[in-house]
XYZ file of C-alpha atoms in Angstrom:
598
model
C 14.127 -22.276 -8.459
C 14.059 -25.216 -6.420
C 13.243 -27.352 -9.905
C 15.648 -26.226 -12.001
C 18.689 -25.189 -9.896
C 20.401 -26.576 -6.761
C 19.808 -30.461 -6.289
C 18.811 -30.844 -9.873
C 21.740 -29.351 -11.816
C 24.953 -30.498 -10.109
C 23.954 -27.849 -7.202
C 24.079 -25.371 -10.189
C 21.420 -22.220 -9.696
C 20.827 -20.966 -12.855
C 20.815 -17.488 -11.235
C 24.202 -17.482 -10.544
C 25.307 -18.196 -14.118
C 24.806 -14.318 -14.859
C 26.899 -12.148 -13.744
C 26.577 -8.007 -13.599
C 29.485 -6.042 -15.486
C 29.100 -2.575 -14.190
C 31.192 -1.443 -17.368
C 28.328 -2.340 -20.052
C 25.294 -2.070 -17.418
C 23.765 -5.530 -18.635
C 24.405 -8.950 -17.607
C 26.821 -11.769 -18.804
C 26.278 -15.468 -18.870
C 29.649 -17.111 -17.243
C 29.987 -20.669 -17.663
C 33.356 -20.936 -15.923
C 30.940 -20.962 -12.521
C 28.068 -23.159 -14.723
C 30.633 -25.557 -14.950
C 31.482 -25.595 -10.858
C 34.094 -23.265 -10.528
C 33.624 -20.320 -8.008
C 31.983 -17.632 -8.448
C 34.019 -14.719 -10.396
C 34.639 -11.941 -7.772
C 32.343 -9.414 -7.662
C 29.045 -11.507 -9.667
C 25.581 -11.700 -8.657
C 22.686 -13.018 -9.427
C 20.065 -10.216 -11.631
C 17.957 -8.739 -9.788
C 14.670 -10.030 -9.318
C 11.170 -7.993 -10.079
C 10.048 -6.987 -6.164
C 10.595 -3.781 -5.470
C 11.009 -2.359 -1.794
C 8.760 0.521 -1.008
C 10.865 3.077 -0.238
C 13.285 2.921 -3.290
C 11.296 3.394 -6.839
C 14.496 1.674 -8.531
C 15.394 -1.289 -5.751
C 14.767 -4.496 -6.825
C 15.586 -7.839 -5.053
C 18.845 -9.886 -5.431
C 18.621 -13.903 -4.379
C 22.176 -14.427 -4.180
C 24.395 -13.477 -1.260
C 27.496 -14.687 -2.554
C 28.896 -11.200 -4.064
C 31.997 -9.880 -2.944
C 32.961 -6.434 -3.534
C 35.365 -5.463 -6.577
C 34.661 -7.631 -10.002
C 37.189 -9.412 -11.802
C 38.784 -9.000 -15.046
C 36.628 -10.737 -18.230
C 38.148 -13.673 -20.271
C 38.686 -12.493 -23.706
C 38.531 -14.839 -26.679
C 41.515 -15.192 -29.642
C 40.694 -12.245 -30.862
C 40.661 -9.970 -27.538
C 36.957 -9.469 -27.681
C 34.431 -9.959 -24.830
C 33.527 -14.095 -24.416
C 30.459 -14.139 -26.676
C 27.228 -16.210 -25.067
C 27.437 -19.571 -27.029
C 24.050 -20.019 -28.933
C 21.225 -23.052 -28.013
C 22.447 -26.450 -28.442
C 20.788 -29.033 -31.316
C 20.354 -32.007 -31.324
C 20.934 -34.210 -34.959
C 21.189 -30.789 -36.692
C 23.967 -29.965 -39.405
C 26.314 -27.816 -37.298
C 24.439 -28.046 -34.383
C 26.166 -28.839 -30.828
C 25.335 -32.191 -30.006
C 23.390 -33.295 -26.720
C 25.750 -33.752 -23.780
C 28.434 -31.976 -25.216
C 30.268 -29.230 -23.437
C 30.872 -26.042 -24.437
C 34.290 -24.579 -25.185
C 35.540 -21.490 -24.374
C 39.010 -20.640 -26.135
C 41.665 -19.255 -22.976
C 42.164 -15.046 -22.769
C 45.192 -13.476 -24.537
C 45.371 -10.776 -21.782
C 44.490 -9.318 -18.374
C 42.880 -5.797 -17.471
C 43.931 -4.612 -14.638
C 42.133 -4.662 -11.603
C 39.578 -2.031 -11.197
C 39.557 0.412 -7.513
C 36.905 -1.205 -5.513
C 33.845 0.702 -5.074
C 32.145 2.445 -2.459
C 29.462 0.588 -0.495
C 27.456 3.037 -1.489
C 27.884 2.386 -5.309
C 27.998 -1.459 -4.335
C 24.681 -0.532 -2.954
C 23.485 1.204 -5.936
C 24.195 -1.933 -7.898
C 22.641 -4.691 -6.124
C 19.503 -2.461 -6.189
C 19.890 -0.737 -9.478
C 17.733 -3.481 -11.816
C 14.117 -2.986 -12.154
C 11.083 -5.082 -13.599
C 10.975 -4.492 -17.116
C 15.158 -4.473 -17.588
C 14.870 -8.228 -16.007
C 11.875 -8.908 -18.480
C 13.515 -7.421 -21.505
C 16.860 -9.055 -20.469
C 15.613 -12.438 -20.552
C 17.597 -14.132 -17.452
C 16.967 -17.083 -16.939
C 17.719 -16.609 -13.269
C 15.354 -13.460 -13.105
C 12.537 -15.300 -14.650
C 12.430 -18.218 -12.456
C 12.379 -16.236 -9.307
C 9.702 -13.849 -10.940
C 7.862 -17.272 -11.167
C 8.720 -17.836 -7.679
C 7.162 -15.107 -6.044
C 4.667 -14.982 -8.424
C 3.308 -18.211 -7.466
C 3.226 -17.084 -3.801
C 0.543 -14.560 -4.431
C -3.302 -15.201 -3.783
C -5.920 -13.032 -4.883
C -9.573 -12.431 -4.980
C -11.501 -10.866 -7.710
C -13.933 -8.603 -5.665
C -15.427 -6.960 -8.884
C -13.551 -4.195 -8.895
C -10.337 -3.949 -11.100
C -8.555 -0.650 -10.141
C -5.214 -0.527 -12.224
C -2.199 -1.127 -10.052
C -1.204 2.974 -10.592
C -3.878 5.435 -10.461
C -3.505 9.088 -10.382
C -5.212 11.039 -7.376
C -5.169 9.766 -3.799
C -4.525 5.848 -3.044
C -6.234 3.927 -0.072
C -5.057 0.348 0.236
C -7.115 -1.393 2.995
C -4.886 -3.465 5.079
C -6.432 -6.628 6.606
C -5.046 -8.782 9.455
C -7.118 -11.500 9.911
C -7.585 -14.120 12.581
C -8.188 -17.365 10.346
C -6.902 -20.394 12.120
C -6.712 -22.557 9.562
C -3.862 -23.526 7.323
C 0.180 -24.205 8.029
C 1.592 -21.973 10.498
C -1.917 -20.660 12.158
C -2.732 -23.268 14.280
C -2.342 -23.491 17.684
C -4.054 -19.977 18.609
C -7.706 -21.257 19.659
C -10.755 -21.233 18.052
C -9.378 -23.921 15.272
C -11.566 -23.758 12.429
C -12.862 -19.865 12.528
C -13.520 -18.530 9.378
C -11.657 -15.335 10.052
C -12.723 -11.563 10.315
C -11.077 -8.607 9.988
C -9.443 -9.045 13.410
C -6.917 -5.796 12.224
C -8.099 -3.031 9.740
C -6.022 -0.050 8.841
C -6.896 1.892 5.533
C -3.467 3.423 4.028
C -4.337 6.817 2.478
C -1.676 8.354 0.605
C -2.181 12.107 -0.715
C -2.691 12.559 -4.606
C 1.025 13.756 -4.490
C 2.214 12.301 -2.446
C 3.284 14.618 -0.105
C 2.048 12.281 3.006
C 0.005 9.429 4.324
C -2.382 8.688 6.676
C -3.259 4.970 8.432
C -6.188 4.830 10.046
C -7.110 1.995 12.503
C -10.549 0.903 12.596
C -11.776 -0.967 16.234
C -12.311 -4.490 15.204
C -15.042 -4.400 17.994
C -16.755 -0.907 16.550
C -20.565 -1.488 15.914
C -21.317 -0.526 12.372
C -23.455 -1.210 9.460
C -22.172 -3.899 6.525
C -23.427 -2.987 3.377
C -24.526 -5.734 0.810
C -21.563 -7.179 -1.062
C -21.360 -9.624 -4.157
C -18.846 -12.174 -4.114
C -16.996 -14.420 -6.504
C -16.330 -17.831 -5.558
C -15.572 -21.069 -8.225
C -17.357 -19.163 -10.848
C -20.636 -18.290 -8.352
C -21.599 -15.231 -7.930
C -23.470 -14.724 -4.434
C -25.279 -11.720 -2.823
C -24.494 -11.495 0.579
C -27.037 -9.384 2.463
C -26.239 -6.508 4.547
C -26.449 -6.006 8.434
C -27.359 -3.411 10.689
C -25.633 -2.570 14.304
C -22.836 -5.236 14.139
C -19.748 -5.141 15.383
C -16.784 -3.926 12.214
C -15.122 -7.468 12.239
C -17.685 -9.238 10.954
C -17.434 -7.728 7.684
C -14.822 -10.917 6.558
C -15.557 -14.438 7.403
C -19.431 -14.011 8.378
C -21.907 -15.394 5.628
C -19.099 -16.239 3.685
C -18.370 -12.124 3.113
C -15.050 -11.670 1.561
C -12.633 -8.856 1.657
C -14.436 -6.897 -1.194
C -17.329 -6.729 1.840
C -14.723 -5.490 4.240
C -13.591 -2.762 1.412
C -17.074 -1.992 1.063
C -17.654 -1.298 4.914
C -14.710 0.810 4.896
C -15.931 3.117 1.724
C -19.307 3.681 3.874
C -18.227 4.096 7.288
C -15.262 6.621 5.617
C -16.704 8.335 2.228
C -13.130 7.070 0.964
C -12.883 5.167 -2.133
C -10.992 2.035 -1.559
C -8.595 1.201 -4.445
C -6.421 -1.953 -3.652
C -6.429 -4.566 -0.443
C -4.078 -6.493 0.845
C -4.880 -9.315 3.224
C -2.607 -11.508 5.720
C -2.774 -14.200 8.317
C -0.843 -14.911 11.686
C 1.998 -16.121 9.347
C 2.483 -12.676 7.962
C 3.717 -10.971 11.040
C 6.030 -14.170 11.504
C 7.723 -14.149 8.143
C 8.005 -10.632 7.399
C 9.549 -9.565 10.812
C 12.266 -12.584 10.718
C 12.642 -11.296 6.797
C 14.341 -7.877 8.294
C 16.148 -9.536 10.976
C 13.937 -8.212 13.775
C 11.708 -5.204 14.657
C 12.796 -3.164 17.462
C 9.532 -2.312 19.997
C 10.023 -0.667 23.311
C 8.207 -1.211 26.434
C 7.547 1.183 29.299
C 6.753 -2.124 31.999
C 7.752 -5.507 32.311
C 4.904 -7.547 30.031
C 3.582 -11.334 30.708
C 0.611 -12.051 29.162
C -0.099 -15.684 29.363
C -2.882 -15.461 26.163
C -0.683 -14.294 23.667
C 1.949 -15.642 25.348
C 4.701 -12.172 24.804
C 6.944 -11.754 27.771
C 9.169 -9.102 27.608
C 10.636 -6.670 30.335
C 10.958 -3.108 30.516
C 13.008 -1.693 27.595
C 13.713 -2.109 24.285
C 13.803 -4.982 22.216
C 13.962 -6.798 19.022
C 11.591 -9.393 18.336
C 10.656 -11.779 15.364
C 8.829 -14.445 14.915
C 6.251 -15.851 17.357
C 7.510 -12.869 20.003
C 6.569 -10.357 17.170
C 3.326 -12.223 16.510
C 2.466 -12.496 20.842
C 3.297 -8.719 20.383
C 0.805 -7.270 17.543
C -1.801 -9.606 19.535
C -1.051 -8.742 23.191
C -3.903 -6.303 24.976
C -4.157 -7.773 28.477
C -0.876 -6.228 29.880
C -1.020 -2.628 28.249
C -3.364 0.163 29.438
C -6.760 -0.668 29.775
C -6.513 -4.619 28.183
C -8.940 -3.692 25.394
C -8.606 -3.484 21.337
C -7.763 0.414 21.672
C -4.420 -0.615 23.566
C -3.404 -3.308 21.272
C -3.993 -0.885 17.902
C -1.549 1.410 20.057
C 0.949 -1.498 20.249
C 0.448 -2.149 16.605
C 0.988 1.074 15.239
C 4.479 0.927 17.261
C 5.128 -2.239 15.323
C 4.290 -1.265 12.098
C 6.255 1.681 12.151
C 9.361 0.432 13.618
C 9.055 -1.934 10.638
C 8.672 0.795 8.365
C 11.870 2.164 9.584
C 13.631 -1.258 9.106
C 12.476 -2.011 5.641
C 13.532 1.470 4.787
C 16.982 1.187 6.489
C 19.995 0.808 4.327
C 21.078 -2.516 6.392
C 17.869 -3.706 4.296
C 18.989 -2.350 0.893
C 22.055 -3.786 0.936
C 21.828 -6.607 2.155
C 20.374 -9.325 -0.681
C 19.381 -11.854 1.216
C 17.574 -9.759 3.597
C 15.679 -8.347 0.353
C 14.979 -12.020 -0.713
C 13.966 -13.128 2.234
C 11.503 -9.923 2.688
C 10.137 -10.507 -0.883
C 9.665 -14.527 -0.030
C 7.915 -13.234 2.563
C 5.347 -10.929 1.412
C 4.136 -12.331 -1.443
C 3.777 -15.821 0.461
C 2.380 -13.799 3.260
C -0.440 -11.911 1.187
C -3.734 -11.937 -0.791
C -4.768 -9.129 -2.776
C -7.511 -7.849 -5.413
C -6.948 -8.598 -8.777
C -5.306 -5.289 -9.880
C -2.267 -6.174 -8.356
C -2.516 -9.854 -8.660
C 0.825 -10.200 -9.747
C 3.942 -9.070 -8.650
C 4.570 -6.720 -11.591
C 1.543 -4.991 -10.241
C 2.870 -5.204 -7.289
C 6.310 -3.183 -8.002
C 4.479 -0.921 -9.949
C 2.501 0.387 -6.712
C 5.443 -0.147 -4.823
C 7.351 2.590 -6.938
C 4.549 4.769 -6.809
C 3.958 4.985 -2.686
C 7.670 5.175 -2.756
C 7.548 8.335 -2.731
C 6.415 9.127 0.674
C 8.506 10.643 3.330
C 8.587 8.131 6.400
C 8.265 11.716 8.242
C 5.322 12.105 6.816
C 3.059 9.120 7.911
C 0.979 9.063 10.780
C -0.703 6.400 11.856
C -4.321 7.061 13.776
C -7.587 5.199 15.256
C -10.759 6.366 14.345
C -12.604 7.989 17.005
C -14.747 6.276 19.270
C -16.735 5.914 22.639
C -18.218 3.244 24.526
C -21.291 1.969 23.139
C -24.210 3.683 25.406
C -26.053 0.580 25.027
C -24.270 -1.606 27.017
C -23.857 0.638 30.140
C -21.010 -0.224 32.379
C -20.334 -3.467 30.964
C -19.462 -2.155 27.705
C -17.329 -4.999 25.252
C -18.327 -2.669 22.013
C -17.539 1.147 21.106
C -19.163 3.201 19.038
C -18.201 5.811 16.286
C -17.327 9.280 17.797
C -19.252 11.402 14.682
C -17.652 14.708 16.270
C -13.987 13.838 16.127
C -14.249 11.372 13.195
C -15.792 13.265 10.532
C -13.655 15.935 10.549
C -10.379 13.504 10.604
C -12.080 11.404 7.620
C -12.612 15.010 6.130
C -8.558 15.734 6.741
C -8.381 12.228 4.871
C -9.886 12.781 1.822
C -8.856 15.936 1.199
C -5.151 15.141 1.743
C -4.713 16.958 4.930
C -1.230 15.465 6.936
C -1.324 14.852 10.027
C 2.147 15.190 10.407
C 3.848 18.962 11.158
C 4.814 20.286 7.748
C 7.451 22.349 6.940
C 7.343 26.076 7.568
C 8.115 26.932 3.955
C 5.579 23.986 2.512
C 3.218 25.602 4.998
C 3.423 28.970 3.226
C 3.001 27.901 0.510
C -0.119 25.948 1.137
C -1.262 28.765 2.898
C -1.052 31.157 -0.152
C -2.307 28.662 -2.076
C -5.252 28.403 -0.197
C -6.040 32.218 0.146
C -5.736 32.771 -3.701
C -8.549 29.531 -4.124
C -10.410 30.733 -0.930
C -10.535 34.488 -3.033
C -12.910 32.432 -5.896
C -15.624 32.369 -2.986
C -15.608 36.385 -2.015
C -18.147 38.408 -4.289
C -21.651 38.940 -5.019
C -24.083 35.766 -5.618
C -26.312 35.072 -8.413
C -30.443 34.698 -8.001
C -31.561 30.920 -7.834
C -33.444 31.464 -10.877
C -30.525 33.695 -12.996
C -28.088 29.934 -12.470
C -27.752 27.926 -15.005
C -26.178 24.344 -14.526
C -25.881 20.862 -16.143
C -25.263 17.928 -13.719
C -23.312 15.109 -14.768
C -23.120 12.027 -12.360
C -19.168 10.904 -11.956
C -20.189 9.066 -8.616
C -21.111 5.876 -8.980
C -23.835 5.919 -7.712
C -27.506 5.834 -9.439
C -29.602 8.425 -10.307
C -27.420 11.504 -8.639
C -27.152 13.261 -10.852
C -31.139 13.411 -11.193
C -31.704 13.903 -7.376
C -29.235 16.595 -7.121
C -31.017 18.359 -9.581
C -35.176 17.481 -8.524
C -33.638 19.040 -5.045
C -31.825 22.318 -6.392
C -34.816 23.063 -8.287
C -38.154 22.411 -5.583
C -35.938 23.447 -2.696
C -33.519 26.035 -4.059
C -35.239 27.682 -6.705
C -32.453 26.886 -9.494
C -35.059 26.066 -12.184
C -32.503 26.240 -14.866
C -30.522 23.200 -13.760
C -30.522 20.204 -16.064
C -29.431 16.498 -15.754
C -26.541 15.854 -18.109
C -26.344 11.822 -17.385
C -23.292 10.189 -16.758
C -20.141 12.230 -16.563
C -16.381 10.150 -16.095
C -15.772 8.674 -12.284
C -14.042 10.926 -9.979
C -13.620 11.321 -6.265
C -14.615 14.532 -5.961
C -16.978 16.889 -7.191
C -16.036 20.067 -9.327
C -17.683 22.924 -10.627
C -16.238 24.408 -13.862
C -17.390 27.976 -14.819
C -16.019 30.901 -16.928
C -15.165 34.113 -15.361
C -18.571 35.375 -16.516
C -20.101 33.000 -14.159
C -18.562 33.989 -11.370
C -21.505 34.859 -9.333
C -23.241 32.180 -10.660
C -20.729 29.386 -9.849
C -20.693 31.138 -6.067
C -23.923 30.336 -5.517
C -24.026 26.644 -6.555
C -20.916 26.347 -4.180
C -23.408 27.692 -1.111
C -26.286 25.326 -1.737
C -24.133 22.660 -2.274
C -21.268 22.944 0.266
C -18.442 23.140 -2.113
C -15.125 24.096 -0.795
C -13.284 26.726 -2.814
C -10.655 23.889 -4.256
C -13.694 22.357 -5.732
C -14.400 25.402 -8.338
C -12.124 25.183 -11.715
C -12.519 28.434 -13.705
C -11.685 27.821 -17.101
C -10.617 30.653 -19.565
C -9.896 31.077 -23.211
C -12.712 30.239 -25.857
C -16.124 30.518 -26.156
C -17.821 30.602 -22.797
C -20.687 27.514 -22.311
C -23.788 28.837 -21.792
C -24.098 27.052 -18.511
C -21.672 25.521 -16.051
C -20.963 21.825 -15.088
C -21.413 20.705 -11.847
C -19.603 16.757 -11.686
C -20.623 15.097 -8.782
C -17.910 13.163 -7.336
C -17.818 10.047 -5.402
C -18.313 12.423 -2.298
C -21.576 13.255 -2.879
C -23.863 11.631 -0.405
C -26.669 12.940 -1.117
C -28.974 16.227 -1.866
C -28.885 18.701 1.029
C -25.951 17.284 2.543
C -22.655 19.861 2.074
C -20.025 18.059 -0.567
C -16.862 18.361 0.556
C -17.093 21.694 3.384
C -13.748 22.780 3.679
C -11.299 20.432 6.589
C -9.869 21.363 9.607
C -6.438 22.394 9.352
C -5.807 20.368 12.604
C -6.951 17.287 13.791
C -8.931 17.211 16.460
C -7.816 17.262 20.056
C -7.968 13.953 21.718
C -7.352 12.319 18.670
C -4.662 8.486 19.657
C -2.158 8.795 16.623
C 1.508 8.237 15.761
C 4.301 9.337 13.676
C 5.929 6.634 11.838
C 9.423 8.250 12.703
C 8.620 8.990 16.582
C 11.301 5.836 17.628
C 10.500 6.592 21.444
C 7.127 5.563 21.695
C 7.073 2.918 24.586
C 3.723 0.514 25.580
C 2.428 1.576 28.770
């Protein structure tokens, strides 16, 4: 924008040239303001391409120089709408020569004045553009800050390429990381780390979503890193794996990248990751000045000389470095260790939720400018939403979500037995976290639903739960092909080796590779039945995992498609979740505004 608008064109911005006329939806080029005169009443720049996540239609609007009701259009000779003079040529026959001005011949009439509009409809039309209009429209304006934020993003290729929109359930892994280096980092300590994944939280959003769960993983959890691949100047490097480290070491360590991170994540969860987003100190900074604050609440007076935050009791709106001393504080609050700061995070991350969601954000276009500036300057991502196209594209489809129905939690876990008293590490809780990661991947909210949703899950769940009452088939009588949808090689052929030498199911067969899929289904006809029951015992399939088909010939044997939850022969696939989570369980509802740091 900078290079082709203000300071290089007479302090002309080419994005305020167009102007919206709410009569014909589109957008006009006026060249009464091109040529220095004020803006007409009631323009704007077009909207940009960044859309905010909680409105599938919103798109962001540079200039802040609207006022309310528009103005009447000139009209030409002939009473018709000012038609946009064509490119100038140079040394052509008829062509406008360089340097000259364009002519505009004076209106024959007024309209009259239209009734101002609502703030509401105002509202509706700062936010009412969307990618593809602005790419089919052709502004100028548009195009240049599309450029703009473009630009801003980095991104790593991690080898995997997930489309920006998938159907089924979406995790994005979140990533705060502690790099010191580069402009606005410095000044923290430790100059020169690498950076590790200081903050983790993997967003899970239901396949309809219905809800969404973010779960906090310890930075200081001991784990194992599985081995990861990376991309780097056209290299390609195998990064070995680790046993009984602690979870932050996943980034930065042996030159592991985020696709290692995404990779510890899928292990330690049995979630399949599909984007990442990753941010530095600056992120915090940017995005929390971008919506004019973030209001946090305090239950005691809070001077921490490290992170330098100090607040008193009460309630507050920070921004900038406060907001950053803030999300990094832990010395103050509770028991000064990681747990308490992913408490005081999840308070900040929801408050900002809240803000970006508010309508003092959607209508406000420099706020929305400002916000997108500072995202996509703030963040790297994979390569399936490398661009911001991609980006409003996922952005429409998480949209969806009710804020009252995200909950933010940290995975269970207890101090590491190893280091007795002294303990500095924690250790997965297997009794409380597997059944929450279970809640996870089969969609279960951890927010309080609606009676009447509730119902209806309920009968729902009987009339599937009713597929599992009835007699079983013998071992020998089931007949089964096995197709391998999880990634993972050779499934397909262990699951069937084990159902036939340790099950008796001698009529199983390996069918090869089946398509990818997240979870593993049975289809049967009704014939089956009994059959299909008894492949659901051995293999610990819950009764939304069975898909009886109907109508045409019945296949002489089932098809069992193991999903990317299959971890293994003997172990059940995807037992049935607790309705609740478990008790004891540190989460928060992104709507709860009276959550105070203790």
């Amino acid at each position: 924008m900078d290079a082709q608008g203000r300071g290089r064109a007479g302090g002309i911005d080419p994005a305020d040239q167009w102007v919206f006329d709410p009569k014909t939806g589109s957008y006009e080029l006026r060249l009464d303001h091109a040529d220095g005169a004020d803006p007409t009443p009631g323009t704007g720049s077009p909207p940009s391409d960044i859309t905010d996540p909680s409105d599938s239609a919103s798109s962001f609007v540079p200039s802040s120089k609207a006022t309310p009701s528009p103005a009447p259009r000139p009209k030409t000779a002939s009473g018709g709408r000012r038609e946009v003079p064509g490119q100038r040529v140079t040394g052509r026959r008829g062509g406008a020569k360089a340097g000259a001005k364009a002519s505009v011949k004076p209106a024959t009439g007024r309209r009259k004045p239209k009734p101002k509009k609502s703030t509401k409809k105002k509202a509706l039309l700062w936010t009412g553009g969307t990618l593809a209009f602005i790419l089919v429209g052709g502004s100028l304006g548009a195009y240049l800050l599309y450029e703009h934020f473009n630009s801003n993003l980095n991104k790593v290729d991690v080898g995997i390429n997930n489309g920006a929109v998938i159907k089924g359930p979406v995790n994005i892994l979140v990533i705060g990381t502690d790099k010191r280096d580069g402009e606005g980092n410095k000044g923290y300590g430790d100059e020169g780390s690498v950076g590790h994944a200081d903050t983790t939280l993997l967003f899970h959003v239901s396949e309809d979503r219905s809800n969404a769960t973010a779960l906090s993983i310890p930075r200081d959890m001991i784990t194992d890193i599985p081995e990861c691949t990376t991309k780097k100047d056209g290299k390609t490097k195998t990064i070995p794996g680790s046993k009984g480290v602690r979870f932050n070491e996943s980034l930065g360590q042996e030159d592991r990248d985020p696709g290692c991170t995404w990779r510890t994540v899928e292990a330690l969860t049995g979630l399949k990751v599909s984007h990442f987003m990753m941010a530095d100190f600056n992120a915090v900074k940017r995005m929390s000045s971008a919506v004019g604050g973030v209001e946090v609440c305090l239950a005691k007076d809070i001077d921490d000389p490290k992170s330098h935050l100090k607040l008193s009791k009460g309630r507050h709106k920070i921004e900038g470095e406060d907001a950053l001393a803030f999300v990094r504080t832990r010395h103050s609050v509770g028991f000064e260790s990681d747990l308490d700061r992913i408490k005081l995070q999840q308070q900040f991350l929801s408050s900002m939720i809240r803000e970006m969601k508010s309508d003092d954000t959607f209508t406000n276009p420099k706020k929305l400018y400002n916000l997108g500036d500072a995202a996509t300057k703030s963040l790297t991502v994979d390569s399936g939403i490398g661009s911001v196209s991609d980006l409003t594209k996922l952005a429409k489809d998480l949209s969806r979500v009710n804020i009252k129905n995200i909950t933010f939690a940290t995975v269970p876990v207890v101090d590491n037995p190893a280091e007795g008293k002294n303990h500095k590490t924690v250790v997965l809780d297997r009794t409380k976290a597997d059944p929450l990661f279970a809640m996870v991947r089969q969609d279960v909210s951890l927010t309080e639903v609606k009676e009447k949703e509730k119902k209806e899950q309920e009968q729902a769940d009987a009339k599937q739960a009713a597929l599992l009452q009835g007699p079983r088939a013998e071992p020998a009588a089931v007949r089964v092909k096995v197709l391998n949808g999880s990634g993972r090689i050779g499934a397909a052929q262990e699951a069937v080796r084990w159902m036939q030498n340790s099950k008796g199911i001698v009529r199983s067969s390996n069918g090869g590779n089946g398509k990818k899929a997240d979870k593993t289904v049975l289809e049967f006809s009704p014939a089956q039945a009994d059959q299909a029951r008894r492949i659901a015992d051995v293999m610990g399939l819950s009764a939304d995992a069975l898909k009886e088909t109907s109508g045409g010939t019945a296949p002489a044997e089932m098809t069992l498609t193991l999903g990317s939850d299959f971890k293994g022969a003997g172990t059940p696939v995807n037992a049935p979740a607790p309705a609740k989570a478990p008790e004891g369980i540190q989460k928060v509802e992104a709507d709860d505004k009276n959550i105070c740091a203790k």
